[in-house]
Coordinates of C-alpha atoms and ligand atoms in Angstrom, one line a residue:
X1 CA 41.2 -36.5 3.3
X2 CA 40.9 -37.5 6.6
X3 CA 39.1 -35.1 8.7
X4 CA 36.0 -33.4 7.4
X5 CA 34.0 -30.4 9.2
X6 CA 30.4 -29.0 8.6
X7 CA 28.6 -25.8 10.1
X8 CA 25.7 -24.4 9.7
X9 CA 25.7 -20.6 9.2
X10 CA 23.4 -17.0 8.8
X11 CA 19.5 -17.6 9.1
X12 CA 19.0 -21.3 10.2
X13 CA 16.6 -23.2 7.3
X14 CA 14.1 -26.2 8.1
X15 CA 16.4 -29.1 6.4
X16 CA 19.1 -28.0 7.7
X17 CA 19.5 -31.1 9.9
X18 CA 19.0 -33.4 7.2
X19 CA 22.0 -31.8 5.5
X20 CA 24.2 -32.4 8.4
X21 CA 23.3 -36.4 8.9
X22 CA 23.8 -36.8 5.1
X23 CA 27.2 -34.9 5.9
X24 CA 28.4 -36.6 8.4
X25 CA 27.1 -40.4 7.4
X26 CA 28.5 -39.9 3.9
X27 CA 31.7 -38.8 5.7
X28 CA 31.5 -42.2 7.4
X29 CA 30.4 -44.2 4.7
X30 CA 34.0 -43.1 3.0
X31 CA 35.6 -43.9 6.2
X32 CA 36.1 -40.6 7.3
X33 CA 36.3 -38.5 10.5
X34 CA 33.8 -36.0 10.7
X35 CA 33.3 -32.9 13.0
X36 CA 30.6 -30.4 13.7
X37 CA 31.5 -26.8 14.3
X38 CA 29.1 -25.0 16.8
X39 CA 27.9 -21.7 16.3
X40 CA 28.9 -20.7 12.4
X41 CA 32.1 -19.2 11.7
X42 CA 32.0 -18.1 15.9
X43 CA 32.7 -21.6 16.6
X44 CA 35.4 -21.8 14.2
X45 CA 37.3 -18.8 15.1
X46 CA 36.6 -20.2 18.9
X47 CA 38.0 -23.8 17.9
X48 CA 34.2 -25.3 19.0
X49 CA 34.6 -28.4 17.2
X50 CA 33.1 -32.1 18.5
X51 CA 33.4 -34.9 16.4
X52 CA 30.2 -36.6 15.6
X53 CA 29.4 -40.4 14.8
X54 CA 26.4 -41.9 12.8
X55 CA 24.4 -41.8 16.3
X56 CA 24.8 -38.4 17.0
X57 CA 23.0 -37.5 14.4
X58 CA 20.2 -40.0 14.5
X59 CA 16.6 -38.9 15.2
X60 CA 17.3 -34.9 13.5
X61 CA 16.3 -35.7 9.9
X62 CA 12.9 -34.1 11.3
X63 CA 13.7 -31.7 13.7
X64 CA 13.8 -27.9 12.2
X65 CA 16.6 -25.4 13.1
X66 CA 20.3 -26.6 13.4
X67 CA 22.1 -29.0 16.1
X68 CA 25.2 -27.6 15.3
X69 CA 23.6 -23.7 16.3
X70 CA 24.4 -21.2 13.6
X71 CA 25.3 -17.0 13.4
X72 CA 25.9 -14.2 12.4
X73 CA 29.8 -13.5 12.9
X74 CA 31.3 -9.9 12.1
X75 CA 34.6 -10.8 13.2
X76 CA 35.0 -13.3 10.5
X77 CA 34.6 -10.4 8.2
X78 CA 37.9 -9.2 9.3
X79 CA 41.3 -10.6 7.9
X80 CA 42.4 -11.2 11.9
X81 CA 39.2 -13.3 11.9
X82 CA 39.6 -15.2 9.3
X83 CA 43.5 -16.3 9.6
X84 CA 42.3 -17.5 13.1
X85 CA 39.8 -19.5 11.5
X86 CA 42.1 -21.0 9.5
X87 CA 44.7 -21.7 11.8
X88 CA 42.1 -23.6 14.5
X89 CA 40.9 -25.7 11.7
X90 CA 44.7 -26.7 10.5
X91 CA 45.2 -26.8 14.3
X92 CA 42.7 -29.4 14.8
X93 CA 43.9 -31.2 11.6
X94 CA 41.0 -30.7 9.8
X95 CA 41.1 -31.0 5.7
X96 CA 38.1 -30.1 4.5
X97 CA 34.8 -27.8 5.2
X98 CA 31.0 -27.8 4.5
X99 CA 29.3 -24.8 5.0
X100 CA 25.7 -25.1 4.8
X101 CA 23.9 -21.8 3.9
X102 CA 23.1 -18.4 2.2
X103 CA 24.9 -15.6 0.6
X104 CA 26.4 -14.4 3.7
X105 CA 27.6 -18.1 4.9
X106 CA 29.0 -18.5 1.3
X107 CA 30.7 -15.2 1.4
X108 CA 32.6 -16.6 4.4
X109 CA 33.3 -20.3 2.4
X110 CA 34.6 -17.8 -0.7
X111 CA 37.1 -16.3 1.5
X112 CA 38.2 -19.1 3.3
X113 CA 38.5 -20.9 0.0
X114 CA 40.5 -18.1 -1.6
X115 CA 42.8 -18.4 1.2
X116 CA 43.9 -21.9 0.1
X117 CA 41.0 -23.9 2.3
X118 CA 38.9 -26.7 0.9
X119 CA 35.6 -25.9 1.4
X120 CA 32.4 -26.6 -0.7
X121 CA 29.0 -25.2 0.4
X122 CA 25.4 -26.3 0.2
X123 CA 22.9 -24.0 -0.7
X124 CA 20.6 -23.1 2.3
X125 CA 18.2 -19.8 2.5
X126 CA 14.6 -19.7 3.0
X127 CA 14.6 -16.7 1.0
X128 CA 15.9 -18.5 -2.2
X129 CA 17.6 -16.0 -3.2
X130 CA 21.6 -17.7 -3.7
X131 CA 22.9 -17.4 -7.1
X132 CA 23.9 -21.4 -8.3
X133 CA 20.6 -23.1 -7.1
X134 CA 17.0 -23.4 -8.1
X135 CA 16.0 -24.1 -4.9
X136 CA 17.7 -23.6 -1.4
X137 CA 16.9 -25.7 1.2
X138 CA 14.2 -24.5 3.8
X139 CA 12.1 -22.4 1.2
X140 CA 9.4 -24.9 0.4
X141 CA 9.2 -25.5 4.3
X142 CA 8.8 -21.8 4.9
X143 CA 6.3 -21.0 2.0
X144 CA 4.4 -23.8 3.4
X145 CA 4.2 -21.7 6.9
X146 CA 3.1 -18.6 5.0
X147 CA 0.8 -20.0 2.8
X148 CA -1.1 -22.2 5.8
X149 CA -0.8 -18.5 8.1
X150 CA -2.7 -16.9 4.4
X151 CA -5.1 -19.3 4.0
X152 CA -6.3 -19.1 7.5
X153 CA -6.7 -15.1 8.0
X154 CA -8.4 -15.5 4.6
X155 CA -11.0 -17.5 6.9
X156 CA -11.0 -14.5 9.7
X157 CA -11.0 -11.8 6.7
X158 CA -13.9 -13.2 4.8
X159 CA -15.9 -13.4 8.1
X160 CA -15.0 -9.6 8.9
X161 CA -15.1 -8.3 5.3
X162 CA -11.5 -6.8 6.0
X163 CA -8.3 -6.2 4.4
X164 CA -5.3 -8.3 6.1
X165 CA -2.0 -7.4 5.0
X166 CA 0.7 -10.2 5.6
X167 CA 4.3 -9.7 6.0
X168 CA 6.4 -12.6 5.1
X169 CA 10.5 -12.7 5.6
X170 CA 12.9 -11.8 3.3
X171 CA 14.8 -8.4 4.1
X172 CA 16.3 -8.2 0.3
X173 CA 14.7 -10.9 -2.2
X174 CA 10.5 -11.1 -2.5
X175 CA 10.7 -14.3 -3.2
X176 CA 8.6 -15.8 -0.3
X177 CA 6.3 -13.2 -0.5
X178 CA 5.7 -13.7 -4.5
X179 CA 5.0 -17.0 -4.5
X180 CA 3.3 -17.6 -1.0
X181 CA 1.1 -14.8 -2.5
X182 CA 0.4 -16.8 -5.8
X183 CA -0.4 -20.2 -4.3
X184 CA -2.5 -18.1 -1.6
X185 CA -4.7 -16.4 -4.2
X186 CA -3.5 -12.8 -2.9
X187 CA -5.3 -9.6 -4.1
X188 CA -1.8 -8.0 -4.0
X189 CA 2.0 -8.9 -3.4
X190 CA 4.1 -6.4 -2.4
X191 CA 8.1 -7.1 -2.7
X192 CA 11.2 -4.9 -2.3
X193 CA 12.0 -5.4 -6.1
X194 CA 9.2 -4.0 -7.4
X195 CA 8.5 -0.2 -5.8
X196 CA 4.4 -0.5 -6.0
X197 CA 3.4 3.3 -4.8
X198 CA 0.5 2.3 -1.9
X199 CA -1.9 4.4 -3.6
X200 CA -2.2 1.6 -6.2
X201 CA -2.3 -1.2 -4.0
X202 CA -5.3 0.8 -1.7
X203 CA -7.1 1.5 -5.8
X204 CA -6.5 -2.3 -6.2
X205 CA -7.8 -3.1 -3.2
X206 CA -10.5 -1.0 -3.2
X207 CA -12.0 -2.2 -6.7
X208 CA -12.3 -5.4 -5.4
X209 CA -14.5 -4.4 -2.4
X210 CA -16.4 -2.5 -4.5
X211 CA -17.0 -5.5 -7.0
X212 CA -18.1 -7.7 -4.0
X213 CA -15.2 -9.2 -2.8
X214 CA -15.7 -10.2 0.8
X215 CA -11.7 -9.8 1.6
X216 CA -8.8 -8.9 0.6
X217 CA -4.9 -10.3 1.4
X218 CA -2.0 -8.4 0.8
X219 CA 1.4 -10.7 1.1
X220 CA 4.2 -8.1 1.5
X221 CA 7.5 -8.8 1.9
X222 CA 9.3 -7.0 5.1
X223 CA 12.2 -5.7 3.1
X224 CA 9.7 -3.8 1.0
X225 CA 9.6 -0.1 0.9
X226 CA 6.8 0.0 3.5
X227 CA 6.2 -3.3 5.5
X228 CA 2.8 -4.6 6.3
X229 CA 2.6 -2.2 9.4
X230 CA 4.0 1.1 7.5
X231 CA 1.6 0.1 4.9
X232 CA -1.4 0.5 7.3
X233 CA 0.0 3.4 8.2
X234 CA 0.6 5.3 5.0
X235 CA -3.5 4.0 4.3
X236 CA -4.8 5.6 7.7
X237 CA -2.7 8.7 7.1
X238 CA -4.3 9.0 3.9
X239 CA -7.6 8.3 4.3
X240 CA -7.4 5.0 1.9
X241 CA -9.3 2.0 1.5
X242 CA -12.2 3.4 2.7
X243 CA -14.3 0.2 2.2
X244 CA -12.9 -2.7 4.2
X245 CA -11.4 -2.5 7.9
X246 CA -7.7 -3.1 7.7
X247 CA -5.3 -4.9 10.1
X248 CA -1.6 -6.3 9.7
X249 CA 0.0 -9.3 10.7
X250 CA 3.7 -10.4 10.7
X251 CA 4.8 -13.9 10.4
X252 CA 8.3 -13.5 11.3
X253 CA 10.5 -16.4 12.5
X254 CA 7.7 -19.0 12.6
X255 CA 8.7 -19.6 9.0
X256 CA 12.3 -20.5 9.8
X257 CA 11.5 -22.7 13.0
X258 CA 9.0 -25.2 11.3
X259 CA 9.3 -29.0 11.0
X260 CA 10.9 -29.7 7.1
X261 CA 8.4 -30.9 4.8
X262 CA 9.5 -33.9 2.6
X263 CA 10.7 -31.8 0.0
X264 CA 13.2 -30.3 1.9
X265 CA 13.8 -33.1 3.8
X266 CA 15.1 -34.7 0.8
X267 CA 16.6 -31.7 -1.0
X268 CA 18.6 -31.6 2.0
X269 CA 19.8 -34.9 2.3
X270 CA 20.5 -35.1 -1.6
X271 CA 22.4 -31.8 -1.3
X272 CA 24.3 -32.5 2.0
X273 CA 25.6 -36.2 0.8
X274 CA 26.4 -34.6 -2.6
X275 CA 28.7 -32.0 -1.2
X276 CA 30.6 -34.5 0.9
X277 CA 31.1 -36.7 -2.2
X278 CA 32.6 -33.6 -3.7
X279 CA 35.2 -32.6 -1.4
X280 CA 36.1 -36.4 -0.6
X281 CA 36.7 -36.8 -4.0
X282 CA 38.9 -33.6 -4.2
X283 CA 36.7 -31.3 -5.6
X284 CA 36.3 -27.6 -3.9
X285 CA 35.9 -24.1 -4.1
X286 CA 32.5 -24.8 -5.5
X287 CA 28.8 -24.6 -4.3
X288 CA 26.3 -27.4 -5.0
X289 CA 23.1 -27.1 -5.0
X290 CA 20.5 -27.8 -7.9
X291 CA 19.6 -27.1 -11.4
X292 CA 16.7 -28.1 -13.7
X293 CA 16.5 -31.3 -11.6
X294 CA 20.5 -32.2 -11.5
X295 CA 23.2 -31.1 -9.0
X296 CA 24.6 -27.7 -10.2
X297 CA 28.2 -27.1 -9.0
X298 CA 29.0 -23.6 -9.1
X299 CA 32.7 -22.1 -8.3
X300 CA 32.3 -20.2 -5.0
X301 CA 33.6 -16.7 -6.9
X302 CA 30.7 -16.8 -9.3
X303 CA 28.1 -17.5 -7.0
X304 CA 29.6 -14.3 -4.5
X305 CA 28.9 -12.4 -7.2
X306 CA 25.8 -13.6 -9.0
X307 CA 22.4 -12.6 -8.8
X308 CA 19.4 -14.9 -8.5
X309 CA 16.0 -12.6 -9.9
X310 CA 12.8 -13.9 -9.4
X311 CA 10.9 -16.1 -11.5
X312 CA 9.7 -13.9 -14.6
X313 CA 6.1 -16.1 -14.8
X314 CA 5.1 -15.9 -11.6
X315 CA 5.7 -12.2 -11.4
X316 CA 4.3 -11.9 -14.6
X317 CA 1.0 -13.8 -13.2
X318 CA 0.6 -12.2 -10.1
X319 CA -0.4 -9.1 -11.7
X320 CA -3.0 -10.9 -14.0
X321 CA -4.2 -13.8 -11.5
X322 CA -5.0 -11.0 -8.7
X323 CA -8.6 -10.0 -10.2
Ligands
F6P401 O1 17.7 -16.3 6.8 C1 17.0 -15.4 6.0 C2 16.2 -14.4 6.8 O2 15.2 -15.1 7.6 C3 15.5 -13.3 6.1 O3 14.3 -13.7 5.5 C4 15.4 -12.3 7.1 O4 15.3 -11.0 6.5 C5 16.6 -12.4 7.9 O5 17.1 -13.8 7.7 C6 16.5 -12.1 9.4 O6 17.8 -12.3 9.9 P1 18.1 -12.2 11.5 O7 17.4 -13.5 12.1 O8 19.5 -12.3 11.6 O9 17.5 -11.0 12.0

């Protein structure tokens, strides 16, 4: 191998930065050229390719988002897109690609490796919710957001006796609403996979203000049947929760633009200079990300077609923690 590429694709992750620079100076190390690709799977149909040295990347370990810019591309779901890809990075010589990022990202590495590509990927979601990892980078950054955001309208909704219902991200998996929810002592989590009807979560709710409690928090994920506003909704519609005021708040995209914590930092870094290793040393067509502690390699078919489910415990414990 000669010529290596990265790109960042789908939902950017805090740690996604730190994957690149252990990319590209593991790439270096090996005495390889290295190349970012700007803009996802856009850039690679577009040919937007730069080379990068050890400098360029100096100074992003702790910067959130992605240099290298990232989307969401429809035209590489077509065929036409995707031989284009593929001739642009034969075109520019290239050997090998990284792609750092979610289902949809790995979707796209999938096809391009079925196609006769090397390509590895590196598991990267906030939502942590990619089949072959434990953890994806940007999660524990992103939980951190929520759970700072819940602790502080805890403050505001103790002072107010109300209820504050939080919406967290994660348009498919609950995952960052489950266990944002646990480490924020939530009265109730409410996640796409589990259909709670809102009558129980207003009876819930309204026990506790009728055994003292001088708030309540509600974590609910927004791919749930009713997000945090709809949720408010449905409750004035119906005359529930009687006791406390209610309000909602959405966190949104502040939980994908924060500064990495150290955990991701290094996940990302570990992850990123793993998967370069890999495809150096010939080895593609596979995902890498973690596992009990170790690097998990997972072939690129089985993790298109896996599914990650939340952790039994927690969701187990949320039911009997929230008293
Ligand atoms: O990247 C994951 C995620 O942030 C989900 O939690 C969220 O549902 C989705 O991406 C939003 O995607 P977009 O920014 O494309 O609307």
């Amino acid at each position: 191998m000669r010529n290596l590429a990265v790109l960042t694709s789908g939902g950017d992750a805090p740690g996604m930065n730190a994957a690149i620079r252990a990319v590209v100076r593991t790439g270096l190390s090996h005495g390889i050229n290295v190349w970012g690709v700007y803009q996802g799977y856009s850039g690679l149909i577009e040919g937007n390719f730069k080379r990068l040295g050890a400098r360029d990347v100096g100074s992003i370990i702790q910067r959130g988002g992605t240099i290298l810019g990232s989307a969401r591309c429809p035209e590489f779901h077509t065929e036409e897109g995707r031989e284009l890809a593929l001739r642009r990075l034969r075109g520019a010589g290239i050997d090998g690609l990284i792609v750092i990022g979610g289902n949809g990202s790995q979707t796209g590495a999938e096809a391009l490796h079925s196609m006769g590509f090397p390509v590895v990927g590196v598991a990267s979601t906030i939502d942590n919710d990619l089949y072959g990892s434990d953890v994806t980078i940007g999660v524990d950054t992103a939980l951190n957001v929520a759970l700072n955001a819940i602790d502080n309208l805890k403050v505001t909704a103790s002072s107010h006796r109300r209820a504050l219902l939080v919406e967290v991200m994660g348009r498919k998996c609950g995952y960052l609403a489950l266990m944002s929810g646990i480490a924020g002592g939530a009265e109730a989590i409410v996640l796409p996979e589990v259909d709670v009807p809102p009558e129980q979560i207003a009876e819930r709710i309204q026990e506790g203000y009728e055994r003292g409690k001088p708030h309540a928090i509600v974590v609910v994920a927004e791919g749930a049947r009713y997000n945090a506003e709809g949720l408010c909704a449905y409750f004035r519609e119906n005359g529930l929760l009687t006791g406390y005021e209610f309000r909602s708040t959405v966190l949104g995209y502040v939980q994908r633009g924060a500064t990495p914590t150290c955990a991701d930092r290094l996940l990302a870094t570990w992850l990123g200079s793993s998967a370069a290793d890999e495809i150096i040393a010939g080895t593609t067509g596979i995902l890498v990300g973690t596992s009990k502690g170790e690097i998990a390699k997972t072939p690129l078919e089985e993790v298109v077609k896996g599914f990650k489910p939340l952790p039994s415990w927690f969701l187990k414990a949320a039911e009997m923690l929230a008293r």
